[in-house]
Amino acid sequence: MMKTIAVMTSGGDSPGMNAAARAVVRTAIFNGVHVFGIYNGYKGMLKDDMQELTSRSVSDIIQRGGTFLGTARSKEFETEEGRRKGYENLKKHGIEGLVIIGGDGSLRGGAQLSEECDIPIVGIPGTIDNDVWGSDYTIGCDTAANTIVDAINKLRDTASAHRRIIVIEVMGHRSGWLAMTAGIAGGAEYVLVPEVKYDIDEICDDIKESYARGKRYSIIVVAEGAGSGVDIGKIVAEKTEIDTRVSVLGHIQRGGSPTVQDRMKASQLGEQAALALISGVTNVVFGFEAGEVVRIDLFEAVHNKKTLDPELVRLAHVLA
Ligand code: ATP
């Protein structure tokens, strides 16, 4: 059994990362294992920005968005020399294993570190994009989807009052899960995602017909990877000649107090990750499949690309 482990958050922050880190820290301490927090992701690892945590260090954070450990992106860690430097810093503190909470890039960094240096790694998927292969769920996706649905509800009220079309741009450069899920839950008429081709002329004709039949509003959710909300709004306004407004939600989607689902799942993943790591398991990612916690091979997780569930695309189309 290990004596000392560390936990870090990396890449884009997501609501629930705190709950996961808290679970890792408290599980380690519960089992008599020392636990370090590495501040500001790989950047902090290279700067030796880490310190031992107590149970108290993670008090009063489960309800907060963001991450008390901070997060960052590091170009230096992408080099072998950088990773070696990070490893030396871990060794200096007697850290025998590492829990990394982050998106696919962060997990890729962990896989590289594990391949080159003798350090066991356990990953926890933390990103609002829900795009880590092998897991149905990533920490923060539920809170972010709820934030978008809340915005859709409010925008729909005003759209309906003015008979407007509303275009809402949401996050998702390469993954449309967030747009699709929030679009379905928010009752959007159209959801544009990077994974699915769309015909803007067809959409505009469709909207014109629906307005002719008496419809009072139309909601178009656009994942940023499917096009700019502003540009799409301009085209739609021009082609339909219907009053159109654009709302770009931006970083508001990253923040906020995590939902119960994000807190619960993050806590479960944090506990399982810490238990596995201290008992000598390495190169795995803990995720969810069909509601159960599952172990995913770290290398498979980072080498495969998660695809958007076609069932979601179909459902969005049927219910529009
Ligand atoms: P999100 O997609 O939610 O923003 P992420 O974890 O995918 O989160 P990235 O910016 O892709 O975010 O990665 C975070 C950090 O992980 C990078 O700044 C870099 O230090 C490290 N990293 C990413 N890819 C690699 C890689 N192939 N090799 C080594 N390190 C990497």
Short mmCIF file of C-alpha atoms and ligand atoms in Angstrom, two decimals:
data_model
loop_
_atom_site.label_atom_id
_atom_site.label_comp_id
_atom_site.label_asym_id
_atom_site.label_seq_id
_atom_site.Cartn_x
_atom_site.Cartn_y
_atom_site.Cartn_z
CA MET A 1 0.00 0.00 0.00
CA MET A 2 1.20 3.51 -0.81
CA LYS A 3 2.14 5.98 1.90
CA THR A 4 1.84 9.24 -0.03
CA ILE A 5 -0.23 10.23 -3.07
CA ALA A 6 -1.10 13.53 -4.76
CA VAL A 7 -4.16 14.99 -6.46
CA MET A 8 -4.39 17.71 -9.11
CA THR A 9 -6.92 19.36 -11.41
CA SER A 10 -5.93 20.26 -14.97
CA GLY A 11 -7.26 21.77 -18.21
CA GLY A 12 -10.57 23.62 -18.20
CA ASP A 13 -12.25 23.81 -14.79
CA SER A 14 -15.63 22.21 -14.28
CA PRO A 15 -18.17 22.30 -11.43
CA GLY A 16 -17.68 19.25 -9.24
CA MET A 17 -13.89 19.11 -9.46
CA ASN A 18 -13.82 20.28 -5.84
CA ALA A 19 -16.07 17.42 -4.76
CA ALA A 20 -13.79 14.94 -6.52
CA ALA A 21 -10.58 16.36 -5.02
CA ARG A 22 -12.24 16.44 -1.58
CA ALA A 23 -13.19 12.76 -1.92
CA VAL A 24 -9.64 11.82 -2.94
CA VAL A 25 -8.15 13.72 0.02
CA ARG A 26 -10.57 12.38 2.61
CA THR A 27 -10.40 8.79 1.32
CA ALA A 28 -6.61 8.85 1.46
CA ILE A 29 -6.56 10.28 4.99
CA PHE A 30 -9.28 7.83 6.11
CA ASN A 31 -6.94 5.05 5.00
CA GLY A 32 -3.88 6.50 6.71
CA VAL A 33 -2.27 7.77 3.50
CA HIS A 34 -0.63 11.22 3.17
CA VAL A 35 -2.01 13.32 0.34
CA PHE A 36 -0.52 16.32 -1.44
CA GLY A 37 -2.44 18.86 -3.48
CA ILE A 38 -0.68 20.06 -6.62
CA TYR A 39 -1.71 23.62 -7.44
CA ASN A 40 -2.44 24.92 -10.95
CA GLY A 41 -2.20 21.67 -12.89
CA TYR A 42 0.96 20.56 -14.69
CA LYS A 43 2.27 24.12 -14.51
CA GLY A 44 2.29 23.86 -10.72
CA MET A 45 3.84 20.40 -10.84
CA LEU A 46 6.79 21.82 -12.80
CA LYS A 47 7.11 24.76 -10.38
CA ASP A 48 6.96 22.45 -7.36
CA ASP A 49 3.78 24.22 -6.28
CA MET A 50 2.38 21.51 -4.00
CA GLN A 51 1.71 20.93 -0.34
CA GLU A 52 0.36 18.28 1.98
CA LEU A 53 -3.37 18.58 2.65
CA THR A 54 -5.46 17.74 5.68
CA SER A 55 -9.10 16.82 5.93
CA ARG A 56 -9.72 20.45 6.89
CA SER A 57 -8.01 21.71 3.70
CA VAL A 58 -11.04 20.48 1.75
CA SER A 59 -13.74 21.86 4.08
CA ASP A 60 -16.34 24.21 2.64
CA ILE A 61 -15.61 23.46 -1.03
CA ILE A 62 -18.14 20.79 -2.07
CA GLN A 63 -20.69 23.48 -2.95
CA ARG A 64 -18.30 25.63 -5.00
CA GLY A 65 -17.66 25.62 -8.75
CA GLY A 66 -14.11 26.02 -10.06
CA THR A 67 -11.32 24.17 -8.28
CA PHE A 68 -9.62 25.13 -5.02
CA LEU A 69 -6.42 23.59 -6.41
CA GLY A 70 -6.48 25.94 -9.39
CA THR A 71 -5.91 24.74 -12.93
CA ALA A 72 -3.74 25.78 -15.85
CA ARG A 73 -2.38 24.71 -19.20
CA SER A 74 1.33 23.99 -19.59
CA LYS A 75 3.26 23.85 -22.88
CA GLU A 76 6.38 22.76 -21.02
CA PHE A 77 4.67 19.60 -19.77
CA GLU A 78 4.11 18.58 -23.38
CA THR A 79 7.89 18.02 -23.70
CA GLU A 80 9.67 14.94 -22.32
CA GLU A 81 12.08 17.20 -20.45
CA GLY A 82 9.16 19.01 -18.80
CA ARG A 83 7.51 15.80 -17.70
CA ARG A 84 10.83 14.55 -16.24
CA LYS A 85 11.07 17.78 -14.23
CA GLY A 86 7.54 17.26 -12.93
CA TYR A 87 8.35 13.69 -11.96
CA GLU A 88 11.46 14.80 -10.03
CA ASN A 89 9.32 17.24 -8.04
CA LEU A 90 6.86 14.48 -7.16
CA LYS A 91 9.72 12.22 -6.02
CA LYS A 92 11.16 15.02 -3.89
CA HIS A 93 8.02 14.93 -1.74
CA GLY A 94 7.87 11.13 -1.63
CA ILE A 95 4.73 11.09 -3.82
CA GLU A 96 4.21 7.54 -5.06
CA GLY A 97 1.05 7.95 -7.12
CA LEU A 98 -1.08 10.66 -8.70
CA VAL A 99 -4.79 11.27 -9.25
CA ILE A 100 -5.41 13.58 -12.22
CA ILE A 101 -8.82 15.24 -12.58
CA GLY A 102 -9.23 16.75 -16.04
CA GLY A 103 -10.31 16.43 -19.65
CA ASP A 104 -8.84 14.24 -22.39
CA GLY A 105 -5.76 16.47 -22.82
CA SER A 106 -4.93 16.25 -19.13
CA LEU A 107 -5.39 12.48 -19.15
CA ARG A 108 -3.16 12.26 -22.25
CA GLY A 109 -0.50 14.14 -20.30
CA GLY A 110 -0.90 11.65 -17.45
CA ALA A 111 -0.56 8.70 -19.85
CA GLN A 112 2.69 10.17 -21.21
CA LEU A 113 4.04 10.71 -17.70
CA SER A 114 3.19 7.15 -16.72
CA GLU A 115 4.86 5.73 -19.86
CA GLU A 116 8.10 7.64 -19.35
CA CYS A 117 8.43 7.76 -15.57
CA ASP A 118 7.81 5.25 -12.85
CA ILE A 119 4.70 6.85 -11.36
CA PRO A 120 1.27 5.21 -11.06
CA ILE A 121 -1.54 7.35 -12.47
CA VAL A 122 -5.31 7.20 -11.95
CA GLY A 123 -7.53 9.59 -13.91
CA ILE A 124 -10.94 11.10 -13.23
CA PRO A 125 -12.72 12.70 -16.21
CA GLY A 126 -13.47 16.33 -15.37
CA THR A 127 -14.80 18.51 -18.18
CA ILE A 128 -18.16 20.05 -19.05
CA ASP A 129 -17.85 18.58 -22.58
CA ASN A 130 -18.59 14.98 -21.55
CA ASP A 131 -16.17 13.78 -24.23
CA VAL A 132 -13.90 11.29 -22.46
CA TRP A 133 -13.98 7.89 -24.16
CA GLY A 134 -15.26 4.96 -22.10
CA SER A 135 -17.40 6.99 -19.69
CA ASP A 136 -21.01 8.10 -20.08
CA TYR A 137 -20.26 10.97 -17.76
CA THR A 138 -17.61 13.58 -16.97
CA ILE A 139 -17.61 15.83 -13.90
CA GLY A 140 -19.34 19.15 -14.54
CA CYS A 141 -21.41 18.22 -17.59
CA ASP A 142 -24.63 18.10 -15.59
CA THR A 143 -24.19 21.52 -13.98
CA ALA A 144 -23.22 23.08 -17.32
CA ALA A 145 -26.23 21.52 -19.08
CA ASN A 146 -28.50 22.85 -16.31
CA THR A 147 -26.99 26.33 -16.68
CA ILE A 148 -27.76 26.28 -20.40
CA VAL A 149 -31.30 25.01 -19.84
CA ASP A 150 -31.88 27.83 -17.37
CA ALA A 151 -30.71 30.33 -20.02
CA ILE A 152 -32.94 28.71 -22.67
CA ASN A 153 -35.97 29.01 -20.33
CA LYS A 154 -35.35 32.71 -19.85
CA LEU A 155 -34.61 33.42 -23.49
CA ARG A 156 -37.72 31.55 -24.56
CA ASP A 157 -39.93 33.85 -22.43
CA THR A 158 -38.67 36.96 -24.18
CA ALA A 159 -38.53 35.28 -27.61
CA SER A 160 -42.17 34.30 -27.30
CA ALA A 161 -43.24 37.79 -26.22
CA HIS A 162 -41.61 39.34 -29.32
CA ARG A 163 -42.08 36.44 -31.78
CA ARG A 164 -38.31 36.31 -32.14
CA ILE A 165 -35.84 33.68 -33.18
CA ILE A 166 -33.13 33.14 -30.56
CA VAL A 167 -29.73 31.69 -31.41
CA ILE A 168 -27.80 30.48 -28.33
CA GLU A 169 -24.12 29.67 -28.74
CA VAL A 170 -22.84 27.19 -26.17
CA MET A 171 -19.46 25.56 -25.48
CA GLY A 172 -18.26 22.50 -27.38
CA HIS A 173 -15.46 22.89 -29.94
CA ARG A 174 -15.30 19.25 -30.92
CA SER A 175 -18.11 17.72 -28.93
CA GLY A 176 -21.83 18.37 -29.25
CA TRP A 177 -22.98 16.49 -26.14
CA LEU A 178 -23.57 19.62 -24.08
CA ALA A 179 -25.50 21.43 -26.84
CA MET A 180 -27.53 18.34 -27.69
CA THR A 181 -28.43 17.46 -24.11
CA ALA A 182 -29.29 21.03 -23.10
CA GLY A 183 -31.12 21.51 -26.41
CA ILE A 184 -33.34 18.48 -25.82
CA ALA A 185 -33.94 19.33 -22.15
CA GLY A 186 -34.61 22.96 -23.02
CA GLY A 187 -36.97 22.10 -25.88
CA ALA A 188 -34.90 23.77 -28.61
CA GLU A 189 -36.23 23.58 -32.15
CA TYR A 190 -32.77 23.11 -33.69
CA VAL A 191 -29.46 21.93 -32.23
CA LEU A 192 -26.36 22.44 -34.36
CA VAL A 193 -23.34 20.34 -33.35
CA PRO A 194 -19.91 19.76 -34.94
CA GLU A 195 -20.62 16.05 -35.47
CA VAL A 196 -23.73 16.50 -37.64
CA LYS A 197 -23.99 18.36 -40.96
CA TYR A 198 -26.82 20.87 -41.22
CA ASP A 199 -28.39 22.89 -43.99
CA ILE A 200 -29.03 26.45 -42.87
CA ASP A 201 -31.34 27.16 -45.87
CA GLU A 202 -33.51 24.21 -44.90
CA ILE A 203 -33.65 25.42 -41.29
CA CYS A 204 -34.65 28.93 -42.39
CA ASP A 205 -37.39 27.61 -44.70
CA ASP A 206 -38.66 25.44 -41.87
CA ILE A 207 -38.76 28.38 -39.45
CA LYS A 208 -40.62 30.56 -41.98
CA GLU A 209 -43.23 27.84 -42.46
CA SER A 210 -43.68 27.39 -38.71
CA TYR A 211 -44.13 31.15 -38.20
CA ALA A 212 -46.69 31.17 -41.03
CA ARG A 213 -48.56 28.47 -39.07
CA GLY A 214 -48.59 30.75 -35.99
CA LYS A 215 -45.48 29.78 -34.04
CA ARG A 216 -44.31 32.52 -31.69
CA TYR A 217 -40.61 31.71 -31.31
CA SER A 218 -37.79 29.44 -32.39
CA ILE A 219 -34.75 28.42 -30.37
CA ILE A 220 -31.55 27.39 -32.14
CA VAL A 221 -28.76 26.01 -29.93
CA VAL A 222 -25.33 26.09 -31.60
CA ALA A 223 -22.24 24.36 -30.23
CA GLU A 224 -19.29 26.70 -30.91
CA GLY A 225 -17.63 24.01 -33.05
CA ALA A 226 -20.64 24.00 -35.40
CA GLY A 227 -20.27 27.69 -36.23
CA SER A 228 -20.37 31.14 -34.69
CA GLY A 229 -23.72 32.02 -33.10
CA VAL A 230 -23.34 35.61 -34.33
CA ASP A 231 -22.77 34.54 -37.95
CA ILE A 232 -25.61 32.02 -37.86
CA GLY A 233 -27.90 34.66 -36.33
CA LYS A 234 -27.08 37.07 -39.18
CA ILE A 235 -27.81 34.47 -41.85
CA VAL A 236 -31.07 33.41 -40.18
CA ALA A 237 -32.26 37.02 -39.79
CA GLU A 238 -31.48 37.73 -43.44
CA LYS A 239 -33.07 34.62 -44.86
CA THR A 240 -36.19 34.48 -42.69
CA GLU A 241 -36.72 38.24 -42.30
CA ILE A 242 -37.82 37.45 -38.74
CA ASP A 243 -36.46 39.41 -35.78
CA THR A 244 -33.50 37.37 -34.51
CA ARG A 245 -31.33 37.76 -31.40
CA VAL A 246 -28.09 36.02 -30.51
CA SER A 247 -26.89 35.06 -27.05
CA VAL A 248 -23.35 33.76 -26.54
CA LEU A 249 -23.30 32.12 -23.12
CA GLY A 250 -19.51 31.89 -22.79
CA HIS A 251 -17.79 31.16 -19.49
CA ILE A 252 -20.95 31.37 -17.44
CA GLN A 253 -21.32 27.69 -18.46
CA ARG A 254 -18.16 26.74 -16.57
CA GLY A 255 -19.12 28.22 -13.22
CA GLY A 256 -21.75 27.83 -10.55
CA SER A 257 -22.50 25.56 -7.66
CA PRO A 258 -22.42 21.93 -8.83
CA THR A 259 -25.68 19.99 -9.09
CA VAL A 260 -26.42 17.05 -6.81
CA GLN A 261 -25.55 14.70 -9.65
CA ASP A 262 -22.14 16.29 -10.18
CA ARG A 263 -21.38 16.31 -6.45
CA MET A 264 -22.45 12.69 -5.98
CA LYS A 265 -20.71 11.28 -9.03
CA ALA A 266 -17.55 13.29 -8.38
CA SER A 267 -17.51 12.00 -4.78
CA GLN A 268 -17.92 8.39 -5.94
CA LEU A 269 -15.20 8.72 -8.58
CA GLY A 270 -12.86 10.45 -6.14
CA GLU A 271 -13.23 7.71 -3.55
CA GLN A 272 -12.75 4.88 -6.07
CA ALA A 273 -9.76 6.58 -7.69
CA ALA A 274 -8.01 7.09 -4.34
CA LEU A 275 -8.72 3.53 -3.16
CA ALA A 276 -7.44 2.04 -6.41
CA LEU A 277 -4.31 4.17 -6.47
CA ILE A 278 -3.27 3.48 -2.89
CA SER A 279 -3.72 -0.24 -3.41
CA GLY A 280 -1.35 -0.18 -6.40
CA VAL A 281 -3.69 0.08 -9.41
CA THR A 282 -2.32 2.25 -12.21
CA ASN A 283 -3.15 3.51 -15.70
CA VAL A 284 -6.91 3.53 -15.25
CA VAL A 285 -9.60 6.16 -15.49
CA PHE A 286 -12.70 5.88 -13.34
CA GLY A 287 -15.94 6.75 -15.09
CA PHE A 288 -19.59 5.75 -15.26
CA GLU A 289 -21.33 3.27 -17.52
CA ALA A 290 -25.07 2.64 -17.21
CA GLY A 291 -25.08 4.27 -13.78
CA GLU A 292 -22.22 2.20 -12.35
CA VAL A 293 -18.64 3.23 -11.61
CA VAL A 294 -16.31 1.52 -14.11
CA ARG A 295 -12.55 1.31 -14.68
CA ILE A 296 -11.33 2.28 -18.13
CA ASP A 297 -7.82 1.66 -19.40
CA LEU A 298 -6.02 5.02 -19.42
CA PHE A 299 -4.37 4.45 -22.81
CA GLU A 300 -7.61 3.33 -24.42
CA ALA A 301 -9.37 6.35 -22.96
CA VAL A 302 -6.87 8.78 -24.47
CA HIS A 303 -6.37 7.02 -27.81
CA ASN A 304 -10.04 6.61 -28.64
CA LYS A 305 -12.49 9.33 -29.49
CA LYS A 306 -15.91 9.39 -27.90
CA THR A 307 -18.67 9.88 -30.45
CA LEU A 308 -21.99 11.62 -29.95
CA ASP A 309 -24.78 9.15 -29.19
CA PRO A 310 -26.93 9.03 -32.37
CA GLU A 311 -29.97 8.41 -30.13
CA LEU A 312 -29.63 11.96 -28.79
CA VAL A 313 -29.50 13.36 -32.34
CA ARG A 314 -32.56 11.33 -33.30
CA LEU A 315 -34.50 12.39 -30.20
CA ALA A 316 -33.71 16.08 -30.71
CA HIS A 317 -35.04 15.81 -34.27
CA VAL A 318 -38.22 13.94 -33.28
CA LEU A 319 -39.12 16.33 -30.45
CA ALA A 320 -38.32 19.58 -32.25
P1 ATP B 1 -10.77 20.65 -21.41
O1 ATP B 1 -10.86 19.97 -22.73
O2 ATP B 1 -11.98 20.46 -20.58
O3 ATP B 1 -10.34 22.07 -21.47
P2 ATP B 1 -8.28 19.20 -21.11
O4 ATP B 1 -7.72 18.44 -19.98
O5 ATP B 1 -8.59 18.40 -22.34
O6 ATP B 1 -9.59 19.93 -20.56
P3 ATP B 1 -6.03 20.51 -22.38
O7 ATP B 1 -5.71 21.94 -22.50
O8 ATP B 1 -6.21 19.73 -23.64
O9 ATP B 1 -7.32 20.42 -21.45
O10 ATP B 1 -4.87 19.79 -21.54
C1 ATP B 1 -4.43 20.30 -20.30
C2 ATP B 1 -2.92 20.15 -20.17
O11 ATP B 1 -2.56 18.76 -20.28
C3 ATP B 1 -2.09 20.83 -21.26
O12 ATP B 1 -1.85 22.19 -21.00
C4 ATP B 1 -0.80 20.04 -21.23
O13 ATP B 1 0.05 20.49 -20.20
C5 ATP B 1 -1.28 18.63 -20.89
N1 ATP B 1 -1.37 17.82 -22.12
C6 ATP B 1 -2.35 17.82 -23.05
N2 ATP B 1 -2.09 16.97 -24.07
C7 ATP B 1 -0.87 16.43 -23.78
C8 ATP B 1 -0.03 15.48 -24.43
N3 ATP B 1 -0.38 14.89 -25.59
N4 ATP B 1 1.14 15.17 -23.85
C9 ATP B 1 1.50 15.73 -22.68
N5 ATP B 1 0.76 16.64 -22.02
C10 ATP B 1 -0.42 16.98 -22.55
#
